[in-house]
mmCIF file of C-alpha atoms in Angstrom:
data_model
loop_
_atom_site.group_PDB
_atom_site.id
_atom_site.type_symbol
_atom_site.label_atom_id
_atom_site.label_comp_id
_atom_site.label_asym_id
_atom_site.label_seq_id
_atom_site.Cartn_x
_atom_site.Cartn_y
_atom_site.Cartn_z
ATOM 1 C CA MET A 1 97.154 86.795 114.346
ATOM 2 C CA SER A 2 100.563 85.822 113.112
ATOM 3 C CA GLY A 3 103.437 86.700 115.377
ATOM 4 C CA SER A 4 104.794 89.283 112.977
ATOM 5 C CA ILE A 5 101.560 91.260 112.784
ATOM 6 C CA ARG A 6 100.901 91.011 116.484
ATOM 7 C CA ASP A 7 104.441 92.272 117.055
ATOM 8 C CA ILE A 8 103.858 95.227 114.708
ATOM 9 C CA LEU A 9 100.608 96.157 116.459
ATOM 10 C CA GLU A 10 102.111 95.781 119.920
ATOM 11 C CA GLU A 11 105.137 97.852 118.936
ATOM 12 C CA LYS A 12 102.958 100.588 117.470
ATOM 13 C CA LEU A 13 100.742 100.673 120.549
ATOM 14 C CA ALA A 14 103.805 100.857 122.803
ATOM 15 C CA ARG A 15 105.204 103.661 120.645
ATOM 16 C CA PHE A 16 101.879 105.524 120.787
ATOM 17 C CA GLU A 17 101.765 105.246 124.573
ATOM 18 C CA LYS A 18 105.334 106.511 124.832
ATOM 19 C CA LEU A 19 104.437 109.478 122.623
ATOM 20 C CA GLU A 20 101.437 110.170 124.853
ATOM 21 C CA GLY A 21 103.827 110.424 127.777
ATOM 22 C CA ASP A 22 106.303 112.545 125.803
ATOM 23 C CA MET A 23 103.609 115.092 124.969
ATOM 24 C CA SER A 24 103.257 115.933 128.672
ATOM 25 C CA ASP A 25 107.018 115.856 129.337
ATOM 26 C CA PRO A 26 108.282 119.375 130.202
ATOM 27 C CA GLU A 27 111.517 118.713 128.296
ATOM 28 C CA VAL A 28 109.598 117.902 125.112
ATOM 29 C CA LEU A 29 107.115 120.742 125.629
ATOM 30 C CA SER A 30 109.983 123.241 125.834
ATOM 31 C CA ASP A 31 111.424 122.100 122.477
ATOM 32 C CA GLY A 32 109.143 123.332 119.687
ATOM 33 C CA ALA A 33 110.644 121.199 116.918
ATOM 34 C CA ARG A 34 110.612 118.027 119.025
ATOM 35 C CA MET A 35 107.073 118.693 120.200
ATOM 36 C CA SER A 36 105.910 119.202 116.619
ATOM 37 C CA ALA A 37 107.523 115.932 115.487
ATOM 38 C CA THR A 38 106.083 114.084 118.500
ATOM 39 C CA ALA A 39 102.572 115.423 117.871
ATOM 40 C CA ARG A 40 102.766 114.535 114.179
ATOM 41 C CA GLU A 41 103.849 110.946 114.871
ATOM 42 C CA HIS A 42 101.272 110.625 117.666
ATOM 43 C CA GLY A 43 98.534 111.778 115.289
ATOM 44 C CA GLY A 44 99.649 109.289 112.659
ATOM 45 C CA LEU A 45 99.319 106.405 115.151
ATOM 46 C CA ASN A 46 96.167 107.570 116.912
ATOM 47 C CA ARG A 47 93.574 105.622 114.936
ATOM 48 C CA LEU A 48 95.568 102.402 114.848
ATOM 49 C CA ALA A 49 96.340 102.506 118.574
ATOM 50 C CA ASN A 50 92.721 103.104 119.566
ATOM 51 C CA GLN A 51 91.438 100.417 117.202
ATOM 52 C CA TYR A 52 93.973 97.915 118.524
ATOM 53 C CA ARG A 53 92.983 98.734 122.099
ATOM 54 C CA SER A 54 89.358 98.027 121.140
ATOM 55 C CA PHE A 55 90.426 94.799 119.426
ATOM 56 C CA LYS A 56 92.214 93.600 122.560
ATOM 57 C CA ARG A 57 89.277 94.565 124.773
ATOM 58 C CA LEU A 58 86.825 92.673 122.550
ATOM 59 C CA THR A 59 89.133 89.636 122.511
ATOM 60 C CA ASP A 60 89.144 89.594 126.326
ATOM 61 C CA GLU A 61 85.345 89.892 126.396
ATOM 62 C CA ILE A 62 85.015 87.024 123.894
ATOM 63 C CA HIS A 63 87.203 84.835 126.096
ATOM 64 C CA GLN A 64 84.949 85.704 129.049
ATOM 65 C CA CYS A 65 81.904 84.669 127.000
ATOM 66 C CA VAL A 66 83.579 81.368 126.105
ATOM 67 C CA ALA A 67 84.096 80.726 129.825
ATOM 68 C CA MET A 68 80.471 81.699 130.550
ATOM 69 C CA VAL A 69 79.214 79.236 127.921
ATOM 70 C CA ALA A 70 81.318 76.487 129.454
ATOM 71 C CA ASP A 71 80.090 77.283 132.987
ATOM 72 C CA ALA A 72 76.436 77.953 132.105
ATOM 73 C CA GLU A 73 74.007 76.173 134.430
ATOM 74 C CA ASP A 74 71.072 76.168 132.005
ATOM 75 C CA SER A 75 70.309 76.549 128.279
ATOM 76 C CA GLU A 76 68.965 80.099 128.626
ATOM 77 C CA GLU A 77 72.161 81.336 130.236
ATOM 78 C CA ARG A 78 74.223 79.504 127.597
ATOM 79 C CA GLU A 79 72.222 81.014 124.730
ATOM 80 C CA MET A 80 72.628 84.538 126.129
ATOM 81 C CA ALA A 81 76.386 84.078 126.397
ATOM 82 C CA GLU A 82 76.598 82.628 122.860
ATOM 83 C CA SER A 83 74.512 85.493 121.442
ATOM 84 C CA GLU A 84 76.748 88.042 123.152
ATOM 85 C CA MET A 85 79.822 86.217 121.857
ATOM 86 C CA ASP A 86 78.518 86.331 118.272
ATOM 87 C CA THR A 87 77.903 90.077 118.539
ATOM 88 C CA LEU A 88 81.378 90.676 119.947
ATOM 89 C CA ARG A 89 83.019 88.570 117.222
ATOM 90 C CA LYS A 90 81.245 90.521 114.461
ATOM 91 C CA GLU A 91 82.327 93.791 116.035
ATOM 92 C CA ARG A 92 85.888 92.535 116.404
ATOM 93 C CA GLU A 93 85.976 91.361 112.791
ATOM 94 C CA THR A 94 84.996 94.844 111.607
ATOM 95 C CA ILE A 95 87.815 96.344 113.667
ATOM 96 C CA TRP A 96 90.204 93.664 112.394
ATOM 97 C CA GLU A 97 89.492 94.690 108.790
ATOM 98 C CA ASP A 98 90.288 98.291 109.707
ATOM 99 C CA LEU A 99 93.476 97.208 111.491
ATOM 100 C CA LEU A 100 94.535 95.303 108.389
ATOM 101 C CA SER A 101 94.138 98.463 106.321
ATOM 102 C CA LEU A 102 96.133 100.446 108.854
ATOM 103 C CA THR A 103 98.835 97.794 109.318
ATOM 104 C CA VAL A 104 99.312 96.550 105.771
ATOM 105 C CA GLY A 105 102.634 97.780 104.482
ATOM 106 C CA GLY A 106 104.579 97.103 107.667
ATOM 107 C CA GLU A 107 105.706 99.113 110.628
ATOM 108 C CA ASP A 108 106.053 102.373 108.669
ATOM 109 C CA SER A 109 102.545 102.301 107.211
ATOM 110 C CA HIS A 110 101.452 105.116 109.538
ATOM 111 C CA ARG A 111 104.027 107.570 108.153
ATOM 112 C CA THR A 112 102.518 110.809 106.880
ATOM 113 C CA ARG A 113 105.648 111.923 104.992
ATOM 114 C CA CYS A 114 107.774 110.174 102.391
ATOM 115 C CA VAL A 115 110.510 110.870 99.864
ATOM 116 C CA MET A 116 110.127 109.731 96.255
ATOM 117 C CA GLU A 117 112.984 109.474 93.766
ATOM 118 C CA ILE A 118 112.263 108.966 90.065
ATOM 119 C CA ARG A 119 115.167 108.177 87.725
ATOM 120 C CA ALA A 120 115.230 107.722 83.961
ATOM 121 C CA GLY A 121 116.557 104.303 82.960
ATOM 122 C CA THR A 122 117.273 102.788 79.562
ATOM 123 C CA GLY A 123 115.815 104.658 76.620
ATOM 124 C CA GLY A 124 117.629 108.003 76.452
ATOM 125 C CA ASP A 125 115.398 111.056 75.966
ATOM 126 C CA GLU A 126 112.249 108.916 75.882
ATOM 127 C CA ALA A 127 113.120 107.471 79.316
ATOM 128 C CA ALA A 128 113.593 111.007 80.658
ATOM 129 C CA LEU A 129 110.194 112.007 79.256
ATOM 130 C CA PHE A 130 108.661 108.933 80.890
ATOM 131 C CA ALA A 131 110.242 109.938 84.206
ATOM 132 C CA ARG A 132 108.511 113.311 83.795
ATOM 133 C CA ASP A 133 105.205 111.555 83.056
ATOM 134 C CA LEU A 134 105.538 109.498 86.235
ATOM 135 C CA PHE A 135 106.328 112.626 88.239
ATOM 136 C CA GLU A 136 103.231 114.359 86.857
ATOM 137 C CA MET A 137 101.091 111.248 87.503
ATOM 138 C CA TYR A 138 102.099 111.166 91.160
ATOM 139 C CA THR A 139 101.709 114.904 91.725
ATOM 140 C CA ARG A 140 98.256 114.875 90.105
ATOM 141 C CA TYR A 141 97.246 111.947 92.279
ATOM 142 C CA ALA A 142 98.589 113.772 95.346
ATOM 143 C CA GLU A 143 96.490 116.789 94.450
ATOM 144 C CA LYS A 144 93.371 114.609 94.113
ATOM 145 C CA VAL A 145 93.794 113.042 97.562
ATOM 146 C CA GLY A 146 94.934 116.241 99.282
ATOM 147 C CA TRP A 147 98.617 115.530 99.858
ATOM 148 C CA LYS A 148 101.268 118.238 99.828
ATOM 149 C CA THR A 149 104.194 117.849 97.424
ATOM 150 C CA GLU A 150 107.546 119.603 97.259
ATOM 151 C CA VAL A 151 110.343 119.136 94.734
ATOM 152 C CA MET A 152 113.674 118.655 96.504
ATOM 153 C CA ASP A 153 115.985 118.265 93.518
ATOM 154 C CA ALA A 154 115.664 117.777 89.749
ATOM 155 C CA SER A 155 117.911 117.244 86.740
ATOM 156 C CA PRO A 156 115.846 118.337 83.721
ATOM 157 C CA THR A 157 116.732 117.578 80.099
ATOM 158 C CA GLU A 158 116.535 119.893 77.102
ATOM 159 C CA MET A 159 113.477 118.029 75.760
ATOM 160 C CA GLY A 160 111.530 118.626 78.966
ATOM 161 C CA GLY A 161 112.112 115.313 80.706
ATOM 162 C CA PHE A 162 114.033 114.462 83.865
ATOM 163 C CA LYS A 163 117.198 112.444 84.284
ATOM 164 C CA ASP A 164 116.089 112.241 87.895
ATOM 165 C CA ILE A 165 113.797 114.113 90.252
ATOM 166 C CA THR A 166 113.311 113.900 94.019
ATOM 167 C CA LEU A 167 110.187 115.088 95.797
ATOM 168 C CA THR A 168 108.560 114.820 99.198
ATOM 169 C CA LEU A 169 104.895 114.053 99.790
ATOM 170 C CA GLU A 170 102.935 114.649 102.979
ATOM 171 C CA GLY A 171 99.443 113.552 104.002
ATOM 172 C CA ASP A 172 97.332 110.791 105.490
ATOM 173 C CA ASN A 173 98.320 107.265 104.366
ATOM 174 C CA VAL A 174 100.941 108.686 102.014
ATOM 175 C CA PHE A 175 103.604 106.053 102.611
ATOM 176 C CA ARG A 176 101.130 103.191 102.973
ATOM 177 C CA ASP A 177 99.664 103.975 99.550
ATOM 178 C CA LEU A 178 102.846 104.870 97.659
ATOM 179 C CA GLN A 179 105.384 102.347 98.964
ATOM 180 C CA TYR A 180 104.221 99.834 96.345
ATOM 181 C CA GLU A 181 105.465 102.185 93.609
ATOM 182 C CA SER A 182 109.089 101.317 94.359
ATOM 183 C CA GLY A 183 110.667 99.354 91.525
ATOM 184 C CA GLY A 184 111.162 99.375 87.762
ATOM 185 C CA HIS A 185 108.511 100.944 85.520
ATOM 186 C CA ARG A 186 108.506 100.149 81.789
ATOM 187 C CA VAL A 187 106.775 102.168 79.066
ATOM 188 C CA GLN A 188 105.852 101.021 75.556
ATOM 189 C CA ARG A 189 104.794 103.765 73.148
ATOM 190 C CA VAL A 190 105.614 105.619 69.947
ATOM 191 C CA PRO A 191 107.956 108.515 70.825
ATOM 192 C CA GLU A 192 107.149 111.975 69.450
ATOM 193 C CA THR A 193 110.432 111.895 67.507
ATOM 194 C CA GLU A 194 109.638 108.508 65.872
ATOM 195 C CA THR A 195 108.797 109.025 62.189
ATOM 196 C CA GLN A 196 108.127 105.352 61.330
ATOM 197 C CA GLY A 197 105.451 104.861 63.970
ATOM 198 C CA ARG A 198 107.424 102.170 65.765
ATOM 199 C CA VAL A 199 106.716 101.378 69.411
ATOM 200 C CA HIS A 200 109.755 101.901 71.645
ATOM 201 C CA THR A 201 110.379 100.486 75.104
ATOM 202 C CA SER A 202 112.102 102.520 77.794
ATOM 203 C CA ALA A 203 112.209 102.500 81.558
ATOM 204 C CA ALA A 204 112.420 104.463 84.775
ATOM 205 C CA THR A 205 112.888 103.484 88.405
ATOM 206 C CA VAL A 206 110.953 104.764 91.389
ATOM 207 C CA ALA A 207 112.028 104.602 95.028
ATOM 208 C CA VAL A 208 109.661 105.558 97.848
ATOM 209 C CA MET A 209 111.125 105.967 101.327
ATOM 210 C CA PRO A 210 109.390 106.902 104.590
ATOM 211 C CA GLU A 211 110.658 110.193 105.931
ATOM 212 C CA PRO A 212 111.657 109.780 109.588
ATOM 213 C CA GLU A 213 111.153 112.419 112.231
ATOM 214 C CA ASP A 214 114.261 114.415 113.114
ATOM 215 C CA VAL A 215 114.431 112.807 116.546
ATOM 216 C CA GLU A 216 114.624 109.307 114.987
ATOM 217 C CA ILE A 217 117.846 109.875 113.031
ATOM 218 C CA ASP A 218 120.615 111.418 115.087
ATOM 219 C CA LEU A 219 122.640 113.092 112.354
ATOM 220 C CA LYS A 220 125.504 115.338 113.452
ATOM 221 C CA SER A 221 127.351 117.760 111.189
ATOM 222 C CA ASP A 222 130.562 115.727 111.420
ATOM 223 C CA ASP A 223 128.693 112.613 110.185
ATOM 224 C CA TYR A 224 128.704 113.929 106.631
ATOM 225 C CA ARG A 225 130.730 116.110 104.244
ATOM 226 C CA LYS A 226 129.203 119.241 102.708
ATOM 227 C CA ASP A 227 130.134 120.412 99.222
ATOM 228 C CA PHE A 228 128.720 123.548 97.636
ATOM 229 C CA PHE A 229 128.640 124.224 93.915
ATOM 230 C CA GLY A 230 126.839 126.284 91.284
ATOM 231 C CA ALA A 231 123.432 124.981 90.217
ATOM 232 C CA SER A 232 122.979 124.028 86.570
ATOM 233 C CA GLY A 233 119.999 123.451 84.306
ATOM 234 C CA PRO A 234 119.231 121.297 81.258
ATOM 235 C CA GLY A 235 122.293 120.216 79.311
ATOM 236 C CA GLY A 236 124.637 121.706 81.883
ATOM 237 C CA GLN A 237 123.347 125.238 81.320
ATOM 238 C CA HIS A 238 124.520 127.497 84.129
ATOM 239 C CA VAL A 239 121.674 128.839 86.251
ATOM 240 C CA ASN A 240 123.383 131.030 88.819
ATOM 241 C CA LYS A 241 126.868 132.152 89.699
ATOM 242 C CA THR A 242 126.620 131.531 93.441
ATOM 243 C CA ASP A 243 127.441 128.198 95.008
ATOM 244 C CA SER A 244 123.861 127.584 96.161
ATOM 245 C CA ALA A 245 123.676 123.872 95.270
ATOM 246 C CA VAL A 246 124.510 121.420 98.055
ATOM 247 C CA ARG A 247 125.928 117.905 97.985
ATOM 248 C CA LEU A 248 126.091 115.809 101.172
ATOM 249 C CA THR A 249 128.139 112.627 101.581
ATOM 250 C CA HIS A 250 127.400 110.440 104.599
ATOM 251 C CA HIS A 251 130.686 109.045 105.869
ATOM 252 C CA GLU A 252 129.465 105.759 107.365
ATOM 253 C CA SER A 253 127.136 104.593 104.572
ATOM 254 C CA GLY A 254 128.623 106.425 101.583
ATOM 255 C CA ILE A 255 125.153 107.763 100.700
ATOM 256 C CA VAL A 256 125.306 110.909 98.541
ATOM 257 C CA VAL A 257 122.454 113.374 98.049
ATOM 258 C CA GLN A 258 122.336 116.771 96.438
ATOM 259 C CA CYS A 259 119.874 119.621 96.104
ATOM 260 C CA GLN A 260 119.966 122.605 93.776
ATOM 261 C CA ASP A 261 116.282 123.421 93.387
ATOM 262 C CA GLU A 262 116.358 126.534 95.583
ATOM 263 C CA LYS A 263 118.352 129.722 94.988
ATOM 264 C CA SER A 264 119.224 129.795 98.677
ATOM 265 C CA GLN A 265 122.124 127.643 99.885
ATOM 266 C CA HIS A 266 120.484 127.425 103.309
ATOM 267 C CA LYS A 267 117.202 126.081 101.869
ATOM 268 C CA ASN A 268 119.034 123.588 99.665
ATOM 269 C CA LEU A 269 120.970 122.344 102.688
ATOM 270 C CA ALA A 270 117.766 121.877 104.688
ATOM 271 C CA LYS A 271 116.180 119.918 101.842
ATOM 272 C CA ALA A 272 119.287 117.795 101.302
ATOM 273 C CA LEU A 273 119.362 116.900 104.999
ATOM 274 C CA ARG A 274 115.745 115.701 104.836
ATOM 275 C CA VAL A 275 116.536 113.446 101.893
ATOM 276 C CA LEU A 276 119.751 112.183 103.505
ATOM 277 C CA LYS A 277 117.906 111.221 106.691
ATOM 278 C CA ALA A 278 115.279 109.402 104.631
ATOM 279 C CA ARG A 279 118.012 107.530 102.733
ATOM 280 C CA ILE A 280 119.768 106.526 105.963
ATOM 281 C CA TYR A 281 116.482 105.397 107.489
ATOM 282 C CA GLU A 282 115.641 103.443 104.330
ATOM 283 C CA LYS A 283 119.008 101.677 104.451
ATOM 284 C CA LYS A 284 118.256 100.568 108.004
ATOM 285 C CA ARG A 285 114.793 99.414 106.899
ATOM 286 C CA GLU A 286 116.292 97.361 104.073
ATOM 287 C CA GLU A 287 118.743 95.688 106.423
ATOM 288 C CA GLU A 288 115.927 94.848 108.834
ATOM 289 C CA ALA A 289 113.676 93.651 105.990
ATOM 290 C CA ALA A 290 116.391 91.257 104.822
ATOM 291 C CA LYS A 291 116.374 89.682 108.292
ATOM 292 C CA GLN A 292 112.579 89.407 108.265
ATOM 293 C CA ALA A 293 112.198 88.379 104.610
ATOM 294 C CA GLU A 294 110.664 85.015 105.467
ATOM 295 C CA ALA A 295 108.085 86.614 107.751
ATOM 296 C CA ARG A 296 106.937 88.876 104.918
ATOM 297 C CA LYS A 297 106.954 86.139 102.287
ATOM 298 C CA GLY A 298 104.089 86.733 99.873
ATOM 299 C CA LEU A 299 103.717 90.430 100.646
ATOM 300 C CA ILE A 300 104.583 92.949 97.942
ATOM 301 C CA GLY A 301 105.749 96.039 99.815
ATOM 302 C CA SER A 302 109.423 95.160 99.753
ATOM 303 C CA GLY A 303 110.374 98.045 97.457
ATOM 304 C CA ASP A 304 113.031 96.166 95.504
ATOM 305 C CA ARG A 305 114.131 98.753 92.916
ATOM 306 C CA SER A 306 115.654 96.127 90.625
ATOM 307 C CA GLN A 307 112.296 94.387 90.201
ATOM 308 C CA ARG A 308 110.265 95.334 87.120
ATOM 309 C CA ILE A 309 106.890 95.922 88.664
ATOM 310 C CA ARG A 310 104.771 97.565 85.975
ATOM 311 C CA THR A 311 104.297 98.127 82.247
ATOM 312 C CA TYR A 312 102.563 101.155 80.712
ATOM 313 C CA ASN A 313 101.452 100.265 77.167
ATOM 314 C CA PHE A 314 100.129 103.403 75.467
ATOM 315 C CA PRO A 315 98.998 101.867 72.128
ATOM 316 C CA GLN A 316 96.718 99.480 74.061
ATOM 317 C CA ASN A 317 95.848 102.050 76.784
ATOM 318 C CA ARG A 318 96.926 99.317 79.197
ATOM 319 C CA LEU A 319 98.618 99.261 82.585
ATOM 320 C CA THR A 320 99.861 95.917 83.901
ATOM 321 C CA ASP A 321 101.233 95.366 87.392
ATOM 322 C CA HIS A 322 103.256 92.162 87.146
ATOM 323 C CA ARG A 323 103.369 91.442 90.887
ATOM 324 C CA ILE A 324 99.640 90.806 91.255
ATOM 325 C CA ASN A 325 98.704 90.148 87.592
ATOM 326 C CA LEU A 326 96.611 93.318 87.502
ATOM 327 C CA THR A 327 95.660 94.693 84.080
ATOM 328 C CA ILE A 328 93.634 97.896 83.628
ATOM 329 C CA TYR A 329 92.698 99.347 80.228
ATOM 330 C CA LYS A 330 92.473 102.919 81.495
ATOM 331 C CA LEU A 331 96.073 104.034 81.199
ATOM 332 C CA ASP A 332 95.070 107.515 80.018
ATOM 333 C CA GLN A 333 93.093 108.063 83.236
ATOM 334 C CA ILE A 334 95.823 106.614 85.446
ATOM 335 C CA ILE A 335 98.538 108.816 83.893
ATOM 336 C CA ALA A 336 96.171 111.771 84.426
ATOM 337 C CA GLY A 337 96.330 111.073 88.162
ATOM 338 C CA ASP A 338 93.587 108.501 88.795
ATOM 339 C CA LEU A 339 95.968 106.073 90.503
ATOM 340 C CA HIS A 340 93.492 104.924 93.150
ATOM 341 C CA PRO A 341 92.419 101.670 91.374
ATOM 342 C CA VAL A 342 96.073 100.608 91.271
ATOM 343 C CA THR A 343 97.020 101.536 94.832
ATOM 344 C CA GLU A 344 93.853 99.992 96.251
ATOM 345 C CA ALA A 345 94.408 96.722 94.360
ATOM 346 C CA LEU A 346 97.956 96.482 95.723
ATOM 347 C CA ILE A 347 96.845 97.238 99.283
ATOM 348 C CA GLU A 348 94.018 94.711 98.993
ATOM 349 C CA TYR A 349 96.463 92.048 97.800
ATOM 350 C CA ASP A 350 98.653 92.518 100.867
ATOM 351 C CA ARG A 351 95.560 92.695 103.057
ATOM 352 C CA ASP A 352 94.372 89.341 101.698
ATOM 353 C CA GLN A 353 97.691 87.743 102.623
ATOM 354 C CA LEU A 354 97.131 88.810 106.220
ATOM 355 C CA ARG A 355 93.362 88.410 106.525
ATOM 356 C CA GLY A 356 93.412 84.824 107.789
ATOM 357 C CA ASP A 357 95.472 85.605 110.876
ATOM 358 C CA MET A 358 92.555 86.304 113.250
ATOM 359 C CA ILE A 359 92.813 85.328 116.896
ATOM 360 C CA ASP A 360 90.052 82.932 117.940
#
């Protein structure tokens, strides 16, 4: 394997083994929140860690067979060792394919929670309606695969679209599958308000960030400023007279998040803190990714929001992903939540970039 992938697997195995120890640590056991976070992360790494252990064991056994072939005193002994080696290599290759699926997407591919932000771009009301369509596409897909979704904050428009909307998603493989959605999305269609039948182009951006466990981001109350204000609805319409909406400003990074979806100030604060931690973690990921850019050359999970990744052409019922030259003429089904052909194609592309890195 390439050094970068071996490093990822070794780091994840080491993390898994540390979590195994933590789960029997009296200090962790006495802290319900920490224990819950530890168990969740441990569960997310369980399959990968066990498969990698099997991979390493099989590799050792293959090396033993190679030595047996070299030291064989007769043809029968050599043939037995070669036959055993072939069986072990086939078994290891099957595990390697599974490890690729579990590893593709980088060190955060095991995350079972992520934060998604969808923002309307150029195109006015039509862009806001497209942002709503993207939101509905992702939530329908989440429902199909059994993920939980929760809206953290939204800025609706009078026509029923969204200037921006933030949600969290939770479930198996959620970040691995959705991280490729980060970037610019372009739509080409005839708006409902268009009387001449002309096709308009508008855009939205999507950002998908892994949500870290609380114990991974040490965020103290004096690390950020809290502002409370009255929540508002479409067009600035006042929703309630209490200052239930929350805005947090992180002093060190300047990151600002807000939440006004709940009527309770306490609930909005809790949601805003989750998003802020995800943003801080994502900033650290981006800084690390910049250092490792050459190692990930050719892979597509970088999440560059400025990159136009996809076009949704409604007149042609066509979706095109520009990163991998993927074109599917089933846009109506994809928008309805059948996103699997797209996510699987993107995962397979990254998997193919890594597939040749088998240890002999």
